[in-house]
Amino acid sequence: MRSMLSLILVISFWVGLVTSQPETSVIDQSVAPVNAVDYFSTEIQGDGEGPPCGQQNVSVYSSGFRRKDYKKVLKLSWEFFKAQRSGKIPEDYSVSWRKSSHEDDPVPGGWYDAGDYLKLNFPLAYSVAMISWGMAEFQKGYVDSGVYCSSKEALRHAVTYLMDCHVSANEYIGQIGHPGIDHSYWGRAHEQKTSRPKFVWKKGMKAADLFAKVSAALSAASEVFEDDKSFSKSLIQHAKDLYDLAEKSPGKYSSRYKSATKIYSSSGWEDDMAWAAAWLYKVTNRKSYLKDSVKYWKKKYWGLSASWDSSGAMTAVLLYQLHQQGAPVKSFKRIENFVENKFLDSWIKGKGEIIETPKGLSHPSWSSWGNLQLSTASAFLALSYVKYSSSNSLARKAARWSRSQVDYAMGSSGRSFVVGFGKNYPKYPHHAGASCPDEPATCNWSDFQSKKPNPQILYGALVGGPSGPGDDTYNDERDDYVTNEVAVDYNAAFTGALAALIEMT
């Protein structure tokens, strides 16, 4: 439970960047999203594929991972999301040790946040938006991995929950469970008997960040579910209504219910307004939303990280994409300069607030928590930029740097940080359910204190990773919730980066 949140492998020739976007997108699809540029060509080919005749290979650093490895980890990542499911568990569930749980919650369903049983819509909305963006933008990567349909159904459970929490026009249930209560329990989800209070935010209360973040998630998800017209239409309508609610409720959601929201305390709200407005423009084509997005984004300098608490960089990359697809984005040069000369330049070169460990992990110098989330989220944004870039040189650097960060998470440093994959993967992730033995054995705090590896392998979970500052130190210990906890938001953008690499290599 947390209190808040290698250069590249040798890669196969880019056999063709995919330009699949949602069929009903309002953006001008006649605008080519990608340059036919070999950003990843190298001397070792993924899946045994060679380059077309006449193409030259470029030798770059290799950690040994290939396209088939990215496919495997993408599949495993969704097993982790399935392990986080709250509510009704279907028969023949792939995560065999999970059972139906908390079906009597004020709003049943959704995903548990991390190693606990809290349902926290503020970080969950970030996760759903990033997962949906990755699925829509790099759909072919999912299809080629054979997980697109099953992932959609798993995602629907979380998306439906976020929408159902919009219980009336002017109120939203933003959290179920109190950390002070939940964190006193260690055991299985379906055996938890502690109280699970709901926390409601209403119009006029300071909660623009919460309402806007959920709005963005529902808009992004509507692209994934566009083949289900009724569901997609409902998502967009709720997204619009929540954005309107956000405009009438400026301020940070964590200014209320402070003891409950302190583990995800918000630092701002204007970036979430910009994020939500950009997504609403993307799915409605209403220029007023695009104008709002740019207006809110220009409010201040947002920093270089993408996370549940920072939407500025995410918004900038999304606006960059929209411009490249023909949208009339005002102040584009300012946005482009931020994306290329601040965000990407800092992460690729490890300068300014971004540092690089000796073994290749990039992360903000100020961060000790969830560094793999921060690096892989930035990698996903970089790959999203690459797909639409008009700068071949920068796109090549961004693509290679992005792959180096995904490779680091998968084990290029000598150990894997993805549970159930690769060499020396984490055996003691901080996760209550995974620490429990098979029933009918009991599970309690003695299992937290056990020196034995978790009896249940939490396949696909990405742990927080090295805490820094500036080194690769990591502790595979159950009580280390800084470096060894898992969380839905850690995997959210990681899955998109994996799908992008599958599609682009």
Coordinates of C-alpha atoms in Angstrom, one line a residue:
M1 CA 0.0 0.0 0.0
R2 CA 1.5 3.2 -1.0
S3 CA 1.3 6.6 0.5
M4 CA 1.5 8.3 -3.0
L5 CA 2.7 7.1 -6.0
S6 CA 20.4 -0.5 -21.6
L7 CA 20.2 1.9 -24.4
I8 CA 18.0 0.1 -26.7
L9 CA 17.9 -3.6 -27.5
V10 CA 18.8 -4.8 -31.0
I11 CA 15.6 -4.5 -32.9
S12 CA 14.1 -5.8 -36.1
F13 CA 13.4 -3.6 -39.1
W14 CA 10.2 -1.6 -38.8
V15 CA 8.2 -3.5 -41.4
G16 CA 5.6 -0.8 -41.6
L17 CA 4.2 1.5 -39.0
V18 CA 0.5 0.9 -38.6
T19 CA -1.9 3.7 -39.1
S20 CA -5.0 2.1 -37.6
Q21 CA -7.2 4.5 -35.8
P22 CA -10.8 4.1 -34.8
E23 CA -13.0 3.8 -37.9
T24 CA -15.4 6.6 -36.8
S25 CA -12.8 9.0 -35.6
V26 CA -13.7 12.6 -36.2
I27 CA -10.1 13.5 -37.0
D28 CA -9.1 13.7 -40.6
Q29 CA -7.7 10.2 -41.4
S30 CA -6.4 11.4 -44.7
V31 CA -3.5 12.9 -42.9
A32 CA -0.7 10.4 -42.8
P33 CA 0.2 9.6 -39.2
V34 CA 3.6 8.1 -39.8
N35 CA 6.7 8.6 -41.8
A36 CA 7.9 5.4 -43.6
V37 CA 11.1 5.6 -41.7
D38 CA 13.2 2.8 -40.3
Y39 CA 13.5 3.9 -36.7
F40 CA 14.3 0.5 -35.3
S41 CA 16.4 -1.2 -38.0
T42 CA 19.3 -3.3 -36.7
E43 CA 21.4 -6.3 -37.2
I44 CA 19.2 -8.7 -35.2
Q45 CA 15.7 -9.2 -36.4
G46 CA 12.7 -9.8 -34.2
D47 CA 10.7 -13.0 -34.9
G48 CA 13.4 -14.0 -37.4
E49 CA 12.3 -11.4 -39.9
G50 CA 14.9 -9.9 -42.2
P51 CA 14.8 -6.4 -43.8
P52 CA 13.4 -5.9 -47.3
C53 CA 15.9 -6.0 -50.2
G54 CA 18.1 -3.0 -50.4
Q55 CA 17.6 -1.9 -46.8
Q56 CA 20.5 -1.4 -44.5
N57 CA 20.7 -2.6 -40.9
V58 CA 21.9 -0.3 -38.1
S59 CA 23.7 -1.9 -35.2
V60 CA 22.5 -0.6 -31.8
Y61 CA 22.6 -1.8 -28.2
S62 CA 20.7 -5.0 -27.6
S63 CA 19.3 -6.5 -24.4
G64 CA 18.1 -9.6 -26.3
F65 CA 14.4 -8.9 -26.3
R66 CA 12.3 -9.4 -29.4
R67 CA 8.8 -8.9 -30.6
K68 CA 7.7 -12.2 -29.2
D69 CA 8.8 -11.1 -25.7
Y70 CA 6.8 -7.9 -25.9
K71 CA 3.8 -10.0 -26.9
K72 CA 4.2 -12.3 -24.0
V73 CA 4.6 -9.4 -21.5
L74 CA 1.5 -7.6 -22.9
K75 CA -0.5 -10.8 -22.3
L76 CA 0.8 -11.1 -18.8
S77 CA 0.1 -7.4 -18.1
W78 CA -3.6 -8.1 -18.6
E79 CA -3.5 -11.0 -16.2
F80 CA -2.4 -8.5 -13.6
F81 CA -5.4 -6.2 -14.4
K82 CA -7.6 -9.3 -14.1
A83 CA -6.2 -10.0 -10.7
Q84 CA -7.2 -6.5 -9.6
R85 CA -10.9 -7.0 -10.5
S86 CA -13.5 -6.2 -7.8
G87 CA -17.0 -7.5 -7.8
K88 CA -18.3 -10.6 -9.7
I89 CA -15.6 -13.0 -10.9
P90 CA -16.7 -15.1 -13.9
E91 CA -16.4 -18.8 -14.0
D92 CA -13.2 -20.3 -15.3
Y93 CA -11.4 -17.1 -14.6
S94 CA -7.8 -17.1 -15.7
V95 CA -6.6 -15.9 -12.3
S96 CA -7.7 -19.0 -10.4
W97 CA -7.1 -17.8 -6.9
R98 CA -9.4 -14.8 -7.2
K99 CA -13.1 -15.1 -6.1
S100 CA -16.0 -12.6 -6.2
S101 CA -15.5 -9.9 -3.7
H102 CA -17.1 -6.7 -2.4
E103 CA -20.3 -7.2 -4.4
D104 CA -22.2 -5.1 -1.9
D105 CA -20.0 -2.0 -2.4
P106 CA -22.0 1.2 -2.9
V107 CA -20.9 0.8 -6.6
P108 CA -19.7 -2.7 -7.3
G109 CA -17.1 -3.6 -9.9
G110 CA -14.0 -1.7 -10.9
W111 CA -10.4 -2.6 -10.1
Y112 CA -8.5 -2.4 -6.9
D113 CA -5.8 0.2 -6.9
A114 CA -2.7 -1.7 -5.8
G115 CA -1.7 -4.3 -3.2
D116 CA -4.8 -3.4 -1.1
Y117 CA -8.6 -3.3 -1.7
L118 CA -9.2 0.4 -2.2
K119 CA -11.1 1.6 -5.2
L120 CA -9.7 5.0 -6.0
N121 CA -11.2 6.7 -9.1
F122 CA -8.6 9.4 -9.3
P123 CA -5.7 7.2 -10.2
L124 CA -8.0 4.6 -11.9
A125 CA -9.2 7.3 -14.3
Y126 CA -5.6 8.0 -15.3
S127 CA -5.1 4.3 -15.8
V128 CA -8.2 3.7 -17.9
A129 CA -7.4 6.7 -20.1
M130 CA -3.8 5.6 -20.8
I131 CA -4.8 1.9 -21.4
S132 CA -7.6 3.1 -23.7
W133 CA -5.2 5.4 -25.6
G134 CA -2.8 2.5 -26.1
M135 CA -5.5 0.1 -27.3
A136 CA -6.9 2.6 -29.8
E137 CA -3.6 4.0 -31.0
F138 CA -1.8 0.7 -31.3
Q139 CA -4.6 -1.6 -31.9
K140 CA -2.6 -3.8 -34.3
G141 CA -0.1 -4.5 -31.6
Y142 CA -2.9 -5.9 -29.5
V143 CA -4.5 -7.8 -32.4
D144 CA -1.1 -9.3 -33.4
S145 CA -0.6 -10.5 -29.7
G146 CA -4.0 -12.2 -29.7
V147 CA -5.3 -10.3 -26.7
Y148 CA -7.4 -7.5 -28.2
C149 CA -10.8 -8.9 -27.5
S150 CA -10.1 -10.3 -24.1
S151 CA -8.5 -7.0 -23.1
K152 CA -11.5 -5.1 -24.2
E153 CA -13.7 -7.2 -22.0
A154 CA -11.4 -6.8 -19.0
L155 CA -11.3 -3.0 -19.6
R156 CA -15.1 -2.8 -19.9
H157 CA -15.4 -3.8 -16.3
A158 CA -13.3 -0.9 -15.1
V159 CA -14.8 1.6 -17.6
T160 CA -18.4 0.7 -16.6
Y161 CA -17.5 1.2 -12.9
L162 CA -16.1 4.7 -13.6
M163 CA -19.3 5.6 -15.5
D164 CA -21.6 4.0 -12.9
C165 CA -20.0 6.1 -10.1
H166 CA -21.6 9.1 -11.8
V167 CA -24.7 8.5 -9.7
S168 CA -26.6 11.7 -10.5
A169 CA -26.1 14.7 -12.7
N170 CA -24.3 16.7 -10.0
E171 CA -22.6 14.1 -7.9
Y172 CA -19.9 11.5 -8.3
I173 CA -18.6 8.7 -6.0
G174 CA -14.9 9.1 -6.3
Q175 CA -13.6 6.6 -3.8
I176 CA -14.7 3.5 -2.0
G177 CA -12.8 2.5 1.1
H178 CA -10.7 4.4 3.6
P179 CA -6.9 3.8 3.7
G180 CA -6.9 3.8 7.5
I181 CA -9.4 1.0 7.6
D182 CA -8.3 -1.0 4.5
H183 CA -4.6 -0.9 5.4
S184 CA -5.4 -2.5 8.8
Y185 CA -6.4 -5.7 6.9
W186 CA -4.1 -8.3 5.3
G187 CA -5.7 -11.2 3.5
R188 CA -8.0 -12.2 0.7
A189 CA -10.4 -9.7 -0.9
H190 CA -13.4 -11.9 -0.6
E191 CA -12.8 -12.4 3.1
Q192 CA -12.5 -8.8 4.0
K193 CA -15.2 -7.8 6.5
T194 CA -14.1 -4.2 7.3
S195 CA -16.3 -1.2 6.5
R196 CA -16.0 0.3 3.0
P197 CA -17.3 3.9 3.1
K198 CA -18.0 5.9 0.0
F199 CA -16.8 9.4 -0.7
V200 CA -19.0 11.6 -2.8
W201 CA -18.1 14.9 -4.6
K202 CA -20.8 17.2 -5.7
K203 CA -21.2 20.3 -8.0
G204 CA -19.5 23.3 -6.5
M205 CA -17.1 21.2 -4.3
K206 CA -13.5 21.5 -5.3
A207 CA -13.1 18.5 -7.5
A208 CA -12.4 19.7 -11.1
D209 CA -9.4 17.4 -11.3
L210 CA -11.4 14.3 -10.3
F211 CA -14.4 15.1 -12.6
A212 CA -12.1 16.0 -15.5
K213 CA -9.8 13.0 -15.1
V214 CA -12.8 10.6 -15.2
S215 CA -14.2 12.6 -18.2
A216 CA -11.0 12.0 -20.1
A217 CA -11.0 8.3 -19.2
L218 CA -14.6 7.8 -20.5
S219 CA -13.8 9.8 -23.7
A220 CA -10.7 7.7 -24.4
A221 CA -12.5 4.5 -23.7
S222 CA -15.3 5.4 -26.1
E223 CA -12.8 5.0 -28.9
V224 CA -12.0 1.5 -27.8
F225 CA -15.7 0.6 -27.7
E226 CA -16.8 2.5 -30.8
D227 CA -18.1 -0.8 -32.3
D228 CA -20.7 -0.8 -29.4
K229 CA -22.5 2.3 -30.4
S230 CA -24.8 2.5 -27.4
F231 CA -22.1 2.0 -24.9
S232 CA -19.7 4.4 -26.6
K233 CA -22.4 7.0 -26.9
S234 CA -23.2 6.7 -23.1
L235 CA -19.5 7.1 -22.3
I236 CA -19.2 10.3 -24.3
Q237 CA -22.4 11.7 -22.7
H238 CA -21.1 11.1 -19.2
A239 CA -17.7 12.5 -20.3
K240 CA -19.4 15.7 -21.4
D241 CA -21.5 16.0 -18.3
L242 CA -18.5 15.4 -16.0
Y243 CA -16.5 18.0 -17.9
D244 CA -19.4 20.5 -17.3
L245 CA -19.4 19.5 -13.7
A246 CA -15.6 20.1 -13.5
E247 CA -16.0 23.6 -14.9
K248 CA -18.4 24.4 -12.1
S249 CA -16.1 22.9 -9.4
P250 CA -12.6 24.4 -9.8
G251 CA -10.1 23.1 -7.3
K252 CA -8.5 19.9 -6.1
Y253 CA -10.6 16.9 -5.0
S254 CA -8.1 16.1 -2.2
S255 CA -8.9 19.4 -0.4
R256 CA -11.8 17.4 1.0
Y257 CA -11.8 14.1 2.8
K258 CA -8.1 14.6 3.5
S259 CA -7.6 11.5 5.6
A260 CA -9.1 9.4 2.8
T261 CA -7.5 11.1 -0.2
K262 CA -4.0 11.7 1.2
I263 CA -2.5 8.7 -0.5
Y264 CA -3.3 10.3 -3.9
S265 CA -3.2 13.9 -3.0
S266 CA -3.6 16.1 -6.1
S267 CA -1.2 18.9 -6.9
G268 CA -3.4 20.7 -9.4
W269 CA -6.5 20.7 -11.6
E270 CA -5.9 22.8 -14.7
D271 CA -3.8 20.1 -16.3
D272 CA -6.7 17.6 -15.9
M273 CA -9.1 20.1 -17.5
A274 CA -6.7 20.4 -20.5
W275 CA -6.5 16.6 -20.7
A276 CA -10.3 16.1 -20.6
A277 CA -11.0 18.9 -23.1
A278 CA -8.5 17.4 -25.6
W279 CA -10.1 14.0 -25.4
L280 CA -13.6 15.5 -25.8
Y281 CA -12.5 17.3 -28.9
K282 CA -11.0 14.1 -30.3
V283 CA -14.3 12.2 -29.9
T284 CA -16.8 15.1 -30.6
N285 CA -14.9 17.4 -33.0
R286 CA -16.3 20.4 -31.1
K287 CA -13.7 23.2 -31.5
S288 CA -14.7 24.7 -28.1
Y289 CA -13.2 21.8 -26.4
L290 CA -9.9 22.2 -28.3
K291 CA -9.8 25.9 -27.4
D292 CA -10.4 24.9 -23.8
S293 CA -7.6 22.4 -23.8
V294 CA -5.0 24.8 -25.1
K295 CA -6.2 27.5 -22.7
Y296 CA -5.9 25.3 -19.7
W297 CA -2.6 23.8 -20.9
K298 CA -1.0 27.2 -21.2
K299 CA -1.9 28.1 -17.6
K300 CA 1.6 27.1 -16.3
Y301 CA 4.6 24.9 -16.9
W302 CA 3.5 21.4 -16.1
G303 CA 6.7 19.4 -15.7
L304 CA 8.1 16.5 -17.6
S305 CA 6.4 13.5 -16.0
A306 CA 3.2 11.6 -16.9
S307 CA 1.3 10.1 -14.0
W308 CA -2.0 10.0 -12.1
D309 CA -1.0 13.5 -10.7
S310 CA 0.4 15.1 -13.8
S311 CA -1.5 15.4 -17.1
G312 CA 0.4 18.2 -18.7
A313 CA 2.9 16.2 -20.8
M314 CA 0.2 13.7 -21.8
T315 CA -2.0 16.6 -23.0
A316 CA 0.8 18.1 -25.0
V317 CA 1.5 14.9 -26.9
L318 CA -2.2 14.4 -27.5
L319 CA -2.5 17.9 -28.9
Y320 CA 0.6 17.3 -31.0
Q321 CA -1.1 14.2 -32.5
L322 CA -4.3 16.1 -33.1
H323 CA -2.5 18.8 -35.0
Q324 CA -0.7 16.3 -37.1
Q325 CA -4.1 14.8 -38.0
G326 CA -5.3 18.2 -39.1
A327 CA -6.9 19.7 -36.0
P328 CA -6.6 23.6 -35.8
V329 CA -4.5 23.6 -32.6
K330 CA -3.7 27.2 -31.6
S331 CA -0.3 27.9 -30.0
F332 CA 1.0 24.8 -31.7
K333 CA 4.6 26.0 -31.9
R334 CA 4.6 26.4 -28.1
I335 CA 3.2 22.9 -27.7
E336 CA 5.6 21.4 -30.2
N337 CA 8.5 23.1 -28.5
F338 CA 7.5 21.6 -25.2
V339 CA 7.1 18.1 -26.6
E340 CA 10.3 18.1 -28.6
N341 CA 12.7 20.4 -26.8
K342 CA 11.7 19.9 -23.2
F343 CA 9.9 16.7 -22.7
L344 CA 11.6 14.4 -25.2
D345 CA 15.0 16.1 -25.1
S346 CA 15.2 15.8 -21.3
W347 CA 14.1 12.1 -21.1
I348 CA 16.3 11.0 -24.0
K349 CA 19.4 12.8 -22.9
G350 CA 18.9 12.5 -19.1
K351 CA 19.2 16.2 -18.4
G352 CA 17.5 18.8 -16.2
E353 CA 15.3 17.1 -13.8
I354 CA 15.7 13.7 -15.6
I355 CA 18.6 11.5 -14.6
E356 CA 19.7 8.1 -15.8
T357 CA 21.0 5.2 -13.6
P358 CA 24.2 3.3 -14.5
K359 CA 22.1 0.5 -16.0
G360 CA 19.9 2.7 -18.0
L361 CA 16.7 3.6 -16.1
S362 CA 15.6 7.2 -16.7
H363 CA 13.5 8.9 -14.0
P364 CA 13.0 12.3 -12.4
S365 CA 15.7 13.2 -9.9
W366 CA 13.1 14.1 -7.3
S367 CA 11.3 10.7 -7.5
S368 CA 11.8 7.7 -5.3
W369 CA 8.4 6.1 -5.9
G370 CA 7.1 4.3 -8.9
N371 CA 10.1 5.2 -11.1
L372 CA 9.2 2.4 -13.6
Q373 CA 5.8 3.8 -14.0
L374 CA 7.3 7.3 -14.8
S375 CA 9.8 5.9 -17.2
T376 CA 7.4 3.6 -19.1
A377 CA 4.7 6.2 -19.2
S378 CA 7.2 8.6 -20.8
A379 CA 8.2 5.9 -23.2
F380 CA 4.6 5.4 -24.3
L381 CA 4.2 9.2 -24.9
A382 CA 7.4 9.2 -26.9
L383 CA 6.2 6.3 -29.1
S384 CA 2.9 8.1 -29.5
Y385 CA 4.9 11.1 -30.7
V386 CA 7.0 8.9 -33.0
K387 CA 3.9 7.7 -34.8
Y388 CA 3.0 11.2 -36.0
S389 CA 6.4 12.9 -35.9
S390 CA 7.5 15.2 -38.6
S391 CA 11.1 15.0 -37.4
N392 CA 12.8 11.8 -38.5
S393 CA 16.0 12.4 -36.5
L394 CA 14.2 13.0 -33.2
A395 CA 11.7 10.2 -33.8
R396 CA 14.5 7.7 -34.3
K397 CA 16.1 8.8 -31.0
A398 CA 12.8 8.8 -29.2
A399 CA 11.9 5.3 -30.5
R400 CA 15.2 3.8 -29.4
W401 CA 15.1 5.5 -26.0
S402 CA 11.5 4.3 -25.4
R403 CA 12.5 0.7 -26.2
S404 CA 15.4 1.0 -23.7
Q405 CA 13.0 1.9 -20.9
V406 CA 10.6 -1.0 -21.7
D407 CA 13.6 -3.3 -21.9
Y408 CA 14.8 -2.1 -18.5
A409 CA 11.5 -3.0 -17.0
M410 CA 11.7 -6.4 -18.6
G411 CA 15.2 -7.2 -17.4
S412 CA 17.9 -5.6 -19.5
S413 CA 19.7 -4.5 -16.3
G414 CA 20.1 -8.2 -15.3
R415 CA 16.8 -8.7 -13.5
S416 CA 13.2 -8.4 -14.5
F417 CA 10.8 -6.1 -12.8
V418 CA 7.7 -7.8 -14.3
V419 CA 6.3 -10.6 -12.1
G420 CA 6.3 -13.9 -13.8
F421 CA 8.6 -12.9 -16.7
G422 CA 12.3 -13.1 -17.3
K423 CA 15.3 -13.5 -15.2
N424 CA 15.1 -13.1 -11.4
Y425 CA 11.6 -11.5 -11.5
P426 CA 10.1 -10.2 -8.2
K427 CA 9.0 -13.0 -5.9
Y428 CA 7.7 -10.9 -3.0
P429 CA 5.6 -8.1 -4.5
H430 CA 3.7 -6.1 -1.9
H431 CA 0.2 -7.5 -2.7
A432 CA -2.1 -8.9 0.0
G433 CA -4.0 -11.4 -2.2
A434 CA -0.9 -12.8 -3.9
S435 CA 0.7 -13.4 -0.5
C436 CA -2.1 -15.8 0.5
P437 CA -1.7 -19.6 0.3
D438 CA -4.3 -21.7 -1.4
E439 CA -7.6 -22.1 0.5
P440 CA -8.6 -23.5 2.9
A441 CA -5.5 -22.2 4.6
T442 CA -6.0 -19.0 6.4
C443 CA -4.4 -15.7 5.3
N444 CA -3.5 -12.9 7.6
W445 CA -0.6 -10.7 8.8
S446 CA 1.6 -13.8 9.4
D447 CA 1.6 -14.2 5.6
F448 CA 2.8 -10.6 5.2
Q449 CA 5.7 -11.4 7.6
S450 CA 6.5 -14.7 5.9
K451 CA 10.0 -15.1 4.4
K452 CA 8.7 -17.4 1.7
P453 CA 7.9 -16.1 -1.8
N454 CA 4.3 -15.2 -2.5
P455 CA 2.3 -18.4 -3.1
Q456 CA 0.4 -16.8 -5.9
I457 CA 2.4 -15.5 -8.9
L458 CA 0.9 -12.1 -9.7
Y459 CA 1.7 -12.5 -13.4
G460 CA 2.4 -9.4 -15.4
A461 CA 2.5 -6.9 -12.5
L462 CA 5.2 -4.2 -12.9
V463 CA 6.7 -3.3 -9.5
G464 CA 7.7 0.3 -8.6
G465 CA 11.4 -0.4 -9.3
P466 CA 14.6 1.3 -8.1
S467 CA 14.0 4.2 -5.8
G468 CA 17.2 6.2 -6.5
P469 CA 18.6 8.7 -6.3
G470 CA 20.4 7.9 -9.4
D471 CA 21.2 4.2 -8.9
D472 CA 19.6 0.8 -9.6
T473 CA 19.0 -0.3 -6.0
Y474 CA 15.9 -2.4 -5.6
N475 CA 14.6 -4.6 -2.8
D476 CA 12.5 -7.6 -3.5
E477 CA 10.8 -7.6 -0.1
R478 CA 7.1 -7.7 0.7
D479 CA 7.3 -4.9 3.2
D480 CA 9.0 -2.5 0.8
Y481 CA 6.0 -0.7 -0.7
V482 CA 8.2 2.0 -2.2
T483 CA 10.1 -0.2 -4.7
N484 CA 8.1 -3.5 -4.6
E485 CA 4.5 -2.6 -4.6
V486 CA 2.4 -3.0 -7.7
A487 CA -0.5 -0.9 -8.9
V488 CA -2.8 -0.5 -11.8
D489 CA -1.3 2.8 -12.8
Y490 CA 2.2 1.2 -13.0
N491 CA 1.0 -1.1 -15.8
A492 CA -1.3 1.3 -17.5
A493 CA 1.0 3.1 -19.9
F494 CA 3.4 0.2 -19.9
T495 CA 0.8 -1.8 -21.8
G496 CA 0.6 0.9 -24.5
A497 CA 4.3 1.1 -24.9
L498 CA 4.4 -2.7 -25.3
A499 CA 1.7 -2.6 -28.0
A500 CA 3.5 0.2 -29.8
L501 CA 6.7 -1.8 -29.9
I502 CA 4.9 -4.8 -31.2
E503 CA 3.3 -2.7 -33.9
M504 CA 6.4 -0.8 -34.8
T505 CA 9.0 -3.6 -34.8

